[in-house]
XYZ file of C-alpha atoms in Angstrom:
705
model
C -237.902 141.881 -40.714
C -236.391 139.010 -38.756
C -236.024 135.749 -40.680
C -238.461 133.973 -38.387
C -241.078 136.631 -39.077
C -240.463 136.362 -42.806
C -240.977 132.613 -42.570
C -244.320 133.222 -40.879
C -245.358 135.383 -43.824
C -244.213 132.685 -46.218
C -246.170 129.994 -44.350
C -249.414 131.952 -44.698
C -249.282 132.040 -48.486
C -251.543 129.842 -50.558
C -250.260 128.108 -53.664
C -251.768 130.814 -55.890
C -250.217 133.571 -53.761
C -246.780 131.976 -53.956
C -246.997 131.695 -57.723
C -248.205 135.284 -57.951
C -244.987 136.509 -56.327
C -243.090 135.086 -59.311
C -245.013 137.116 -61.911
C -243.847 140.549 -63.079
C -245.993 143.120 -64.890
C -245.739 146.687 -66.184
C -247.589 149.658 -64.601
C -250.134 149.416 -67.429
C -251.835 146.596 -65.550
C -252.551 149.036 -62.727
C -253.850 151.699 -65.088
C -250.590 153.594 -65.370
C -248.288 154.255 -68.297
C -245.085 152.238 -68.203
C -241.974 151.845 -70.291
C -242.531 149.134 -72.917
C -239.304 147.444 -74.008
C -240.685 144.328 -75.648
C -243.658 142.867 -77.489
C -247.009 142.999 -75.706
C -249.227 139.930 -75.795
C -252.693 139.126 -74.522
C -252.857 138.002 -70.919
C -255.297 135.923 -68.980
C -255.287 137.398 -65.478
C -258.054 138.118 -62.997
C -258.102 141.003 -60.522
C -257.368 138.600 -57.673
C -254.215 137.506 -59.497
C -253.179 141.107 -60.169
C -253.058 141.802 -56.441
C -250.848 138.767 -55.890
C -248.063 139.593 -58.379
C -244.672 140.276 -56.874
C -243.065 143.026 -58.918
C -243.494 145.811 -61.458
C -241.050 146.994 -64.113
C -240.809 150.293 -65.925
C -242.414 152.945 -63.705
C -241.534 156.543 -64.523
C -241.948 158.557 -61.341
C -242.143 158.202 -57.585
C -245.713 159.466 -57.587
C -246.614 156.553 -59.827
C -244.776 154.100 -57.559
C -246.592 155.410 -54.498
C -249.973 155.248 -56.217
C -249.455 151.656 -57.407
C -248.047 150.488 -54.069
C -250.893 152.072 -52.086
C -253.490 150.502 -54.366
C -251.759 147.132 -54.230
C -251.407 147.048 -50.441
C -255.044 148.081 -50.050
C -255.986 144.863 -51.837
C -253.195 142.594 -50.586
C -254.177 140.082 -47.945
C -250.671 139.579 -46.559
C -249.263 143.091 -47.092
C -246.257 141.875 -49.089
C -245.069 145.006 -50.928
C -244.416 145.120 -54.627
C -240.841 145.460 -55.827
C -240.188 148.066 -58.539
C -237.537 147.467 -61.196
C -236.324 149.503 -64.177
C -233.689 149.797 -66.875
C -231.283 152.228 -65.241
C -228.485 151.509 -67.698
C -226.401 154.695 -67.779
C -228.299 156.994 -65.495
C -231.929 157.590 -64.605
C -232.877 161.161 -65.510
C -229.360 162.583 -65.482
C -227.792 160.623 -68.318
C -224.182 159.462 -68.314
C -222.182 158.121 -71.258
C -223.373 154.759 -72.538
C -221.582 151.818 -70.856
C -219.357 151.177 -73.891
C -218.243 154.809 -73.696
C -217.706 154.551 -69.936
C -215.592 151.455 -70.595
C -213.336 153.724 -72.666
C -212.254 155.306 -69.391
C -210.721 151.970 -68.268
C -211.585 153.350 -64.811
C -213.482 151.123 -62.325
C -213.518 153.917 -59.716
C -215.304 156.289 -62.101
C -217.848 153.640 -63.012
C -218.528 152.838 -59.362
C -219.229 156.551 -58.750
C -221.545 156.713 -61.781
C -223.452 153.638 -60.591
C -223.749 155.066 -57.070
C -225.293 158.393 -58.095
C -227.470 156.713 -60.760
C -228.791 154.422 -58.041
C -229.578 157.388 -55.807
C -231.526 159.215 -58.498
C -233.449 156.050 -59.400
C -234.124 155.204 -55.748
C -235.538 158.680 -55.163
C -238.215 157.799 -57.731
C -239.038 154.494 -56.041
C -236.884 152.143 -58.125
C -235.397 149.290 -56.085
C -233.719 147.139 -58.749
C -231.852 148.089 -61.900
C -231.430 145.741 -64.852
C -227.721 146.533 -64.992
C -224.837 145.868 -65.452
C -224.648 144.020 -68.756
C -221.787 141.551 -68.553
C -222.062 140.141 -72.078
C -218.773 139.459 -73.837
C -218.968 141.099 -77.272
C -217.040 140.866 -80.530
C -219.552 142.063 -83.117
C -220.576 145.742 -83.321
C -223.351 144.851 -85.763
C -225.203 143.810 -82.585
C -226.754 147.035 -81.304
C -226.504 146.069 -77.655
C -222.733 146.395 -77.649
C -223.501 149.920 -76.399
C -224.471 148.360 -73.032
C -221.298 146.302 -72.831
C -217.795 146.780 -71.474
C -216.195 145.820 -74.777
C -214.207 142.937 -76.185
C -211.869 142.048 -73.316
C -213.171 139.669 -70.602
C -210.699 140.857 -67.969
C -211.629 144.508 -68.414
C -215.309 143.587 -68.501
C -215.054 141.710 -65.211
C -213.383 144.641 -63.458
C -215.992 147.108 -64.703
C -218.899 144.756 -63.972
C -217.681 144.465 -60.383
C -217.520 148.263 -60.156
C -221.132 148.638 -61.313
C -222.347 146.129 -58.714
C -220.453 147.863 -55.905
C -221.746 151.262 -56.951
C -225.362 150.228 -57.261
C -225.621 148.075 -54.148
C -223.240 149.573 -51.596
C -222.754 147.464 -48.484
C -226.238 147.280 -46.932
C -229.383 147.672 -49.019
C -231.620 147.715 -45.956
C -229.990 150.801 -44.421
C -228.740 152.499 -47.601
C -232.021 153.515 -49.200
C -230.132 155.511 -51.839
C -228.787 152.245 -53.278
C -230.541 149.714 -55.507
C -230.115 146.006 -56.105
C -228.226 145.146 -59.275
C -229.358 142.583 -61.842
C -226.448 141.379 -63.966
C -227.362 140.300 -67.480
C -227.647 138.470 -69.829
C -226.766 134.962 -68.746
C -225.261 133.815 -71.028
C -223.823 134.237 -74.544
C -226.236 136.891 -75.833
C -223.353 138.930 -77.243
C -222.496 136.162 -79.691
C -225.764 136.348 -81.644
C -225.050 135.018 -85.135
C -224.558 137.717 -87.726
C -224.816 140.338 -85.000
C -228.611 140.033 -85.293
C -230.464 140.561 -82.040
C -232.246 137.583 -80.461
C -230.512 135.228 -82.902
C -229.059 131.784 -82.307
C -225.768 131.358 -80.438
C -223.364 128.469 -80.355
C -219.806 128.175 -79.111
C -217.640 125.723 -77.190
C -217.561 125.118 -73.456
C -213.959 126.320 -73.368
C -215.058 129.625 -74.913
C -217.919 129.835 -72.407
C -215.683 129.366 -69.390
C -212.780 131.438 -70.634
C -214.531 134.518 -72.047
C -218.243 134.586 -71.222
C -218.401 133.598 -67.551
C -215.677 135.752 -65.908
C -217.716 138.972 -65.741
C -220.632 137.072 -64.200
C -218.234 135.452 -61.738
C -217.072 138.922 -60.738
C -220.632 140.125 -60.204
C -221.488 137.082 -58.079
C -218.279 137.437 -56.049
C -219.396 140.981 -55.221
C -222.837 139.924 -54.048
C -225.051 140.814 -57.022
C -228.666 140.181 -56.046
C -230.202 139.188 -59.362
C -229.279 137.572 -62.672
C -231.278 137.897 -65.888
C -231.359 135.104 -68.443
C -230.590 135.814 -72.087
C -232.946 135.501 -75.050
C -230.641 133.278 -77.077
C -230.134 129.565 -77.292
C -226.803 127.994 -76.383
C -225.742 124.419 -77.048
C -229.052 123.964 -78.832
C -231.283 124.955 -75.909
C -232.762 128.416 -75.193
C -231.081 129.700 -72.041
C -234.318 130.546 -70.223
C -235.209 126.856 -70.296
C -231.664 125.521 -70.034
C -231.306 123.668 -66.727
C -227.659 122.806 -67.337
C -226.697 126.452 -67.729
C -228.856 128.035 -65.011
C -229.085 125.348 -62.330
C -225.894 123.528 -63.230
C -223.445 126.335 -63.991
C -224.924 129.560 -62.598
C -226.208 128.163 -59.322
C -224.199 125.021 -58.603
C -220.802 125.927 -60.089
C -220.717 129.702 -59.705
C -222.605 129.599 -56.414
C -225.321 132.122 -57.212
C -228.114 131.779 -54.657
C -230.086 134.925 -55.519
C -233.034 135.663 -57.777
C -233.008 134.666 -61.450
C -235.389 136.586 -63.698
C -236.265 135.961 -67.332
C -235.876 138.692 -69.907
C -239.038 140.232 -71.373
C -241.463 137.422 -72.383
C -238.565 134.957 -72.718
C -240.463 132.108 -71.055
C -243.351 132.296 -73.509
C -240.833 132.626 -76.337
C -239.692 129.059 -75.645
C -242.679 128.224 -77.830
C -241.296 130.388 -80.645
C -237.996 128.519 -80.309
C -240.133 125.382 -80.773
C -238.737 123.652 -77.698
C -242.081 124.017 -75.885
C -245.448 123.078 -77.363
C -247.610 125.256 -75.115
C -247.426 127.705 -72.162
C -247.431 124.874 -69.624
C -244.431 123.190 -71.178
C -242.660 126.544 -71.430
C -243.334 127.246 -67.758
C -242.148 123.765 -66.824
C -238.815 124.119 -68.623
C -238.088 127.532 -67.121
C -239.186 126.490 -63.635
C -237.050 123.356 -63.699
C -234.116 125.468 -64.851
C -234.700 127.520 -61.626
C -235.842 130.746 -63.260
C -237.611 132.506 -60.386
C -239.458 135.414 -62.017
C -241.475 135.353 -65.212
C -241.157 138.807 -66.772
C -244.199 139.864 -68.755
C -245.939 136.588 -69.554
C -248.703 134.680 -67.783
C -246.999 131.294 -68.137
C -246.134 130.932 -64.452
C -249.288 132.671 -63.295
C -251.630 130.284 -65.076
C -249.608 127.095 -65.490
C -247.426 126.485 -62.432
C -250.257 125.431 -60.119
C -251.102 122.413 -62.266
C -247.445 121.375 -62.236
C -247.013 121.339 -58.451
C -247.981 117.721 -57.827
C -245.233 116.428 -55.537
C -243.503 117.554 -52.335
C -240.305 117.999 -54.314
C -241.995 120.353 -56.769
C -243.571 122.312 -53.912
C -240.143 122.547 -52.292
C -238.695 124.045 -55.494
C -241.535 126.548 -55.639
C -240.955 127.492 -52.014
C -237.248 127.966 -52.711
C -237.999 130.348 -55.587
C -240.523 132.352 -53.561
C -238.178 132.448 -50.568
C -235.358 133.835 -52.691
C -237.612 136.644 -53.856
C -239.076 137.416 -50.433
C -235.559 137.443 -49.016
C -234.540 140.107 -51.526
C -237.594 142.190 -50.617
C -236.571 141.848 -47.008
C -232.965 142.788 -47.734
C -234.269 145.946 -49.375
C -236.260 146.760 -46.236
C -239.569 146.790 -48.120
C -241.592 145.207 -45.334
C -240.666 148.068 -43.021
C -240.911 150.718 -45.753
C -242.866 149.804 -48.921
C -242.078 153.293 -50.246
C -238.347 152.826 -49.884
C -236.262 155.586 -51.428
C -239.055 158.085 -52.011
C -237.618 160.233 -49.206
C -234.115 160.241 -50.743
C -232.940 163.682 -51.863
C -230.536 163.968 -54.758
C -228.008 166.709 -55.438
C -228.623 167.361 -59.128
C -225.537 169.556 -59.413
C -223.408 166.621 -58.230
C -224.987 164.360 -60.845
C -224.456 166.885 -63.616
C -220.832 167.463 -62.624
C -220.134 163.710 -62.610
C -221.930 163.368 -65.953
C -219.573 166.022 -67.317
C -216.467 164.352 -65.846
C -217.569 160.968 -67.167
C -218.046 162.431 -70.647
C -214.542 163.955 -70.535
C -213.123 160.540 -69.699
C -215.100 158.656 -72.348
C -214.536 160.459 -75.677
C -211.672 158.863 -77.620
C -209.232 160.775 -79.806
C -208.609 158.324 -82.651
C -206.537 160.497 -84.998
C -204.832 163.873 -84.775
C -202.549 165.324 -87.438
C -201.644 168.295 -85.237
C -204.955 170.085 -85.905
C -206.221 169.722 -82.343
C -206.546 171.401 -79.964
C -208.364 174.281 -81.580
C -207.241 177.837 -80.891
C -209.740 180.088 -79.132
C -209.331 182.728 -81.847
C -210.073 180.346 -84.720
C -213.239 180.634 -86.750
C -215.017 177.294 -86.615
C -217.484 175.821 -89.080
C -219.597 173.118 -87.456
C -221.441 171.070 -90.039
C -223.150 167.704 -90.300
C -226.149 165.624 -89.368
C -225.245 165.824 -85.659
C -224.069 169.446 -85.596
C -226.979 170.928 -83.689
C -228.828 167.861 -82.471
C -229.569 167.178 -78.808
C -229.991 163.499 -79.641
C -226.812 162.631 -77.752
C -228.144 160.544 -74.864
C -228.276 157.004 -76.249
C -230.902 154.286 -76.481
C -231.535 153.586 -72.770
C -232.145 157.201 -71.705
C -235.889 156.655 -71.400
C -236.328 159.041 -68.448
C -233.715 161.478 -69.721
C -234.942 164.557 -71.571
C -232.988 165.192 -74.767
C -234.302 168.775 -74.774
C -232.119 169.380 -71.717
C -229.040 167.742 -73.244
C -226.198 170.020 -74.302
C -225.537 169.783 -78.034
C -222.100 170.073 -79.607
C -223.150 173.397 -81.130
C -224.128 174.797 -77.768
C -220.885 173.650 -76.185
C -218.718 175.136 -78.912
C -220.468 178.493 -78.697
C -219.361 178.682 -75.072
C -215.711 178.183 -76.070
C -215.390 180.021 -79.376
C -216.558 183.486 -80.339
C -217.111 182.640 -84.000
C -218.956 179.401 -84.793
C -220.895 178.933 -88.026
C -223.547 176.202 -88.039
C -224.805 174.179 -90.983
C -227.125 171.303 -90.104
C -227.315 168.607 -92.787
C -230.409 166.487 -93.263
C -231.238 164.828 -96.581
C -229.372 166.980 -99.084
C -226.367 169.315 -99.305
C -226.498 173.030 -100.018
C -223.117 173.062 -101.748
C -223.119 176.800 -102.375
C -223.747 177.594 -98.712
C -221.054 175.125 -97.651
C -218.490 176.615 -100.037
C -219.231 180.130 -98.780
C -218.917 179.031 -95.157
C -215.563 177.370 -95.803
C -214.160 180.592 -97.220
C -214.450 182.387 -93.876
C -213.595 179.452 -91.580
C -210.222 178.395 -90.218
C -211.222 174.807 -89.451
C -214.288 172.654 -89.917
C -215.790 170.168 -87.474
C -217.878 167.496 -89.187
C -220.403 165.999 -86.754
C -221.999 162.787 -88.004
C -223.142 159.382 -86.820
C -226.057 157.408 -85.469
C -229.318 158.448 -83.919
C -230.004 157.091 -80.454
C -232.588 154.617 -81.737
C -230.115 153.242 -84.297
C -228.116 151.482 -81.573
C -229.300 149.385 -78.648
C -231.788 146.539 -78.310
C -233.433 145.510 -81.590
C -231.066 147.849 -83.465
C -228.764 145.476 -85.316
C -227.073 146.747 -88.461
C -225.577 144.868 -91.391
C -223.634 147.946 -92.508
C -221.607 150.151 -90.166
C -220.540 152.930 -92.497
C -221.736 156.508 -92.254
C -224.862 157.389 -94.229
C -224.746 158.322 -97.899
C -225.380 162.008 -97.196
C -222.609 162.041 -94.568
C -220.136 160.398 -96.926
C -221.120 162.884 -99.637
C -220.494 165.759 -97.226
C -217.031 164.460 -96.305
C -216.159 163.953 -99.972
C -217.241 167.515 -100.732
C -215.146 168.949 -97.908
C -212.174 166.773 -98.873
C -211.777 168.820 -102.058
C -210.875 171.868 -99.946
C -207.582 172.291 -98.089
C -209.302 173.447 -94.904
C -208.347 171.296 -91.894
C -211.128 168.910 -90.940
C -212.036 167.297 -87.603
C -214.515 164.410 -87.732
C -216.651 163.833 -84.622
C -218.685 160.638 -84.709
C -221.646 159.870 -82.469
C -222.540 156.204 -82.121
C -223.474 153.347 -79.843
C -220.957 151.017 -81.452
C -217.646 151.052 -83.345
C -218.196 152.296 -86.879
C -216.430 151.470 -90.137
C -214.531 154.659 -90.980
C -212.111 153.199 -93.520
C -213.560 155.220 -96.403
C -213.141 158.551 -94.623
C -210.075 158.204 -92.392
C -207.689 159.686 -94.989
C -210.059 162.529 -95.874
C -209.956 164.197 -92.456
C -207.156 165.427 -90.216
C -208.538 164.325 -86.854
C -211.205 161.906 -85.591
C -212.992 161.871 -82.242
C -215.285 159.034 -81.230
C -217.904 160.768 -79.108
C -220.118 157.679 -78.649
C -223.272 158.924 -76.854
C -221.857 160.918 -73.963
C -225.019 161.851 -72.085
C -226.494 165.047 -70.690
C -223.276 167.090 -70.700
C -222.079 166.019 -74.160
C -221.609 169.442 -75.756
C -219.703 171.054 -72.908
C -217.381 168.080 -72.498
C -216.577 167.841 -76.204
C -216.004 171.574 -76.520
C -213.552 171.528 -73.622
C -211.693 168.596 -75.182
C -211.587 170.058 -78.683
C -210.366 173.412 -77.358
C -207.613 171.835 -75.284
C -209.035 173.140 -72.015
C -209.242 169.448 -71.101
C -207.106 166.570 -72.321
C -208.253 163.311 -73.899
C -207.741 160.298 -71.628
C -209.970 157.550 -73.087
C -208.962 154.404 -74.979
C -210.993 151.986 -77.076
C -212.523 149.028 -75.209
C -213.669 147.652 -78.564
C -211.843 147.730 -81.880
C -213.059 149.758 -84.855
C -213.088 147.315 -87.785
C -211.847 148.144 -91.273
C -214.787 146.246 -92.781
C -217.866 144.356 -91.605
C -216.292 141.388 -93.362
C -213.888 141.111 -90.420
C -216.713 140.586 -87.936
C -216.975 139.154 -85.390
C -213.579 140.496 -84.352
C -211.495 140.590 -81.196
C -207.869 141.514 -80.705
C -207.574 138.159 -78.898
C -206.755 136.364 -82.118
C -205.626 132.743 -81.958
C -202.438 131.728 -83.719
C -204.063 129.007 -85.870
C -201.924 126.485 -87.738
C -201.037 129.080 -90.357
C -200.876 132.434 -88.584
C -200.082 135.617 -90.426
C -196.769 137.135 -89.320
C -194.505 139.955 -90.455
C -192.335 137.407 -92.234
C -195.095 135.683 -94.247
C -197.344 138.727 -94.614
C -197.663 138.483 -98.434
C -197.864 134.691 -98.714
C -201.093 133.049 -99.869
C -201.627 129.934 -97.782
C -201.991 131.637 -94.420
C -204.947 132.867 -92.402
C -205.720 136.172 -94.115
C -208.112 137.993 -96.414
C -207.311 138.536 -100.071
C -209.057 141.927 -100.139
C -208.597 143.300 -96.626
C -206.136 143.474 -93.755
C -206.513 141.177 -90.761
C -206.063 144.000 -88.261
C -208.709 146.623 -87.458
C -208.668 150.287 -88.366
C -208.299 151.253 -84.698
C -207.353 148.570 -82.208
C -208.317 147.751 -78.644
C -206.593 150.077 -76.180
C -205.959 152.794 -78.774
C -206.461 156.377 -77.676
C -204.466 159.527 -78.315
C -203.740 162.489 -76.049
C -202.455 166.029 -76.377
C -199.571 164.838 -74.198
C -196.720 162.641 -75.385
C -195.604 159.772 -73.189
C -192.337 157.882 -73.103
C -191.763 154.528 -71.405
C -188.379 153.364 -70.139
C -186.598 151.036 -67.704
C -189.034 148.147 -68.159
C -187.927 145.302 -65.890
C -189.106 142.224 -63.997
C -188.240 141.464 -60.387
C -187.155 137.996 -61.504
C -186.950 135.916 -64.655
C -188.500 132.966 -62.821
C -191.710 132.656 -60.827
C -192.940 129.810 -58.642
C -196.605 129.094 -58.071
C -196.335 130.469 -54.533
C -194.676 133.777 -55.489
C -195.531 137.061 -57.157
C -193.701 138.890 -59.899
C -193.277 142.663 -59.925
C -193.201 144.395 -63.279
C -191.831 147.931 -63.090
C -191.203 150.760 -65.537
C -191.179 154.529 -65.760
C -193.537 156.677 -67.764
C -192.681 160.265 -68.632
C -194.834 163.093 -69.951
C -192.643 164.643 -72.635
C -195.088 167.448 -73.398
C -196.000 170.776 -71.849
C -199.552 169.601 -71.156
C -200.787 167.628 -68.153
C -202.001 164.230 -69.277
C -203.103 160.770 -68.260
C -201.196 157.793 -69.608
C -202.783 154.339 -69.737
C -199.981 151.753 -69.640
C -201.378 148.354 -70.583
C -199.654 145.107 -69.652
C -200.347 142.154 -71.946
C -199.100 138.580 -71.821
C -198.738 135.424 -73.843
C -198.617 131.881 -72.511
C -196.133 130.270 -74.896
C -197.405 126.656 -74.819
C -200.918 125.713 -73.695
C -203.244 122.715 -73.505
C -205.988 124.431 -75.509
C -205.445 127.229 -77.991
C -205.007 130.646 -76.409
C -204.824 134.157 -77.870
C -201.559 135.506 -79.221
C -201.829 138.304 -76.679
C -204.129 139.027 -73.710
C -204.683 142.013 -71.464
C -203.340 141.397 -67.961
C -203.108 144.716 -66.065
C -203.675 148.420 -66.689
C -203.668 151.641 -64.729
C -204.284 155.326 -65.308
C -201.320 157.570 -64.508
C -201.710 161.333 -64.075
C -198.595 163.215 -65.146
C -197.844 166.913 -65.009
C -195.895 168.431 -67.888
C -192.404 166.928 -67.874
C -193.168 164.630 -64.932
C -191.890 161.047 -64.628
C -193.483 158.383 -62.448
C -192.533 154.817 -61.628
C -195.303 152.283 -62.124
C -195.466 148.717 -60.843
C -197.731 145.824 -61.716
C -197.819 142.738 -59.504
C -198.437 139.479 -61.354
C -199.456 136.305 -59.538
C -199.695 132.804 -61.016
C -203.488 132.969 -60.606
C -203.524 135.875 -63.085
C -202.135 133.516 -65.725
C -204.653 130.694 -65.265
C -206.982 129.628 -68.071
C -209.730 127.069 -68.684
C -208.359 123.690 -69.705
C -210.005 120.765 -71.484
C -211.693 119.742 -68.224
C -212.992 123.353 -67.949
C -211.085 123.900 -64.712
C -209.090 127.111 -64.526
C -205.486 126.340 -63.652
C -202.009 127.584 -64.501
C -199.215 125.556 -66.030
C -195.461 125.755 -65.738
C -193.637 127.132 -68.735
C -192.583 130.276 -70.523
C -194.565 133.511 -70.505
C -194.002 136.737 -72.390
C -195.015 140.138 -71.059
C -195.693 143.147 -73.270
C -196.016 146.770 -72.195
C -198.146 148.747 -74.612
C -199.919 152.023 -75.227
C -202.423 149.827 -77.061
C -202.488 146.182 -78.087
C -200.876 147.164 -81.400
C -198.346 149.619 -79.996
C -196.004 147.585 -77.803
C -193.162 149.631 -76.319
C -191.331 146.966 -74.281
C -191.373 143.249 -73.651
C -189.724 140.570 -71.551
C -189.967 136.879 -70.702
C -190.086 134.807 -67.533
C -190.414 131.165 -66.604
C -193.124 129.842 -64.283
C -191.758 126.824 -62.418
């Protein structure tokens, strides 16, 4: 629709009709079953208001979308179509690895492909907007929603967030009906919930906000993301959904976002629970003045905004909000085709193949004492709470069918002729286990979380394996049989108690529909491990929140003062994690050499080339992940001891050597100063080449002048 025609539609709307566009409901209001992802409350809404609302969230199928849209348009005076939104977090019906697992690939191209095909499958069922990607910066795996994140590094998170937006949205939503609009979330600070407890209070400095929490959102906005969702938490003492300084001041004015802002589920009404609003009208007023456009699943806007529109300025703000939303509907081509996407055909074999490839690139080999890969002739005992389960999809797989997911047991049976299975529930049959061990060559212990034990509203104070799982590992530890631990989870787990009792560890996260086949191929050596941790595995929950980006402090722990008392350390635990950021093993062995810089000085108008060679010293094709870190030696505000700067995935045949180059510009070295402006200073910088943040293989220094 031409802009002038859209303006004509806008001009015809009454005050009530404009406000209605800003209300979002579930399919239940139209007599259909929808996905419920939050608390339901009583509403006050007449039938006339129902046929004025602007959007629906949580439909299941295209038939449902068509039915609701037809009914709505039959009652709509101005024929403004509904917009349909859903939580397409890591796939729609074909489920991919959870985002934290996908982040283990360190591969923006893979993630863009996953987002593209996920969008197509969702669009074919009438979905036009996905509540993804999640750009929250995270440091605390007690918070269940880390599974939706890109991990603990803001630079990696920005790159992957950008990839999601590109994959979902493409280049033209109006003509590409197999794409969907992306909604980046949660603005801002949700990942810092105190104690890792969902929906809890948040507080941190402005420097922390600008340096670590905003970059991923900046990346999404720079790539044209259409929507932003506010977070449940407070920040600087004010709940974000009613925080004008954060939404209007920073998101819109500073970051330049001119699209649609939507609240999270019932977040506007929850301003009353925060006790910053006395009643629904005050809650609506705070959110509206903060420039939140859409009220998700409350009637605050629907029943309170009209009484607030008393001046021309207030009417102008309302018109701006409605115009933003109508513009997005127009960009999606909904006025020409209210049933957008329902004619899209999806190649399910392509989705399944990409799900398999994504799973291969997301499982992380944490430990291997030469027991992997398994030999095809070996007799395998598969035992544990997750041995035969198809609960491998993860918390946001609400359309996915776990009955169609490939279990680890099923995958292994395709690769090995002799696989014994013992599924563990609430007690151990020690006699059966001992008998099984006698005829097995190696044992795979499959343990970990259930899908519902990670995700929204799934915070945990303890991250160890369950008592029955620990008992099983202790029992097996008494036998000399070689043991491979495979953990399923939506977060990093605390494995300190078991790491020395097994010979190999694989973090399988939740890998999606093709889990079993992918893991079997990796364990057998038919495929090689390529993934690396985007989030550290702590030694203890007492270390949390944790990030590898540790500040020096006035009394930093070093190799030289390691055993001294009056330094920043624990008396009963190490400072470092069990498995660090960037860690990930392979069946290949890589060697780095000839690390050099193009110059030992850099001006603010130049670029620096970092070059080195990486060699595959094994007889197995592999993928190295060289990681370039840096340290700014003297800064205005405290900075981390070490920060990720660049990374790349390098495919190497057996015995092959390749030259790799990273180009570093002064802008790459900028950080947020006291005035919150991101600039770079002259001075000394150190560069570190690593296989992980804790395994540095080369370093050098240059001077920025």
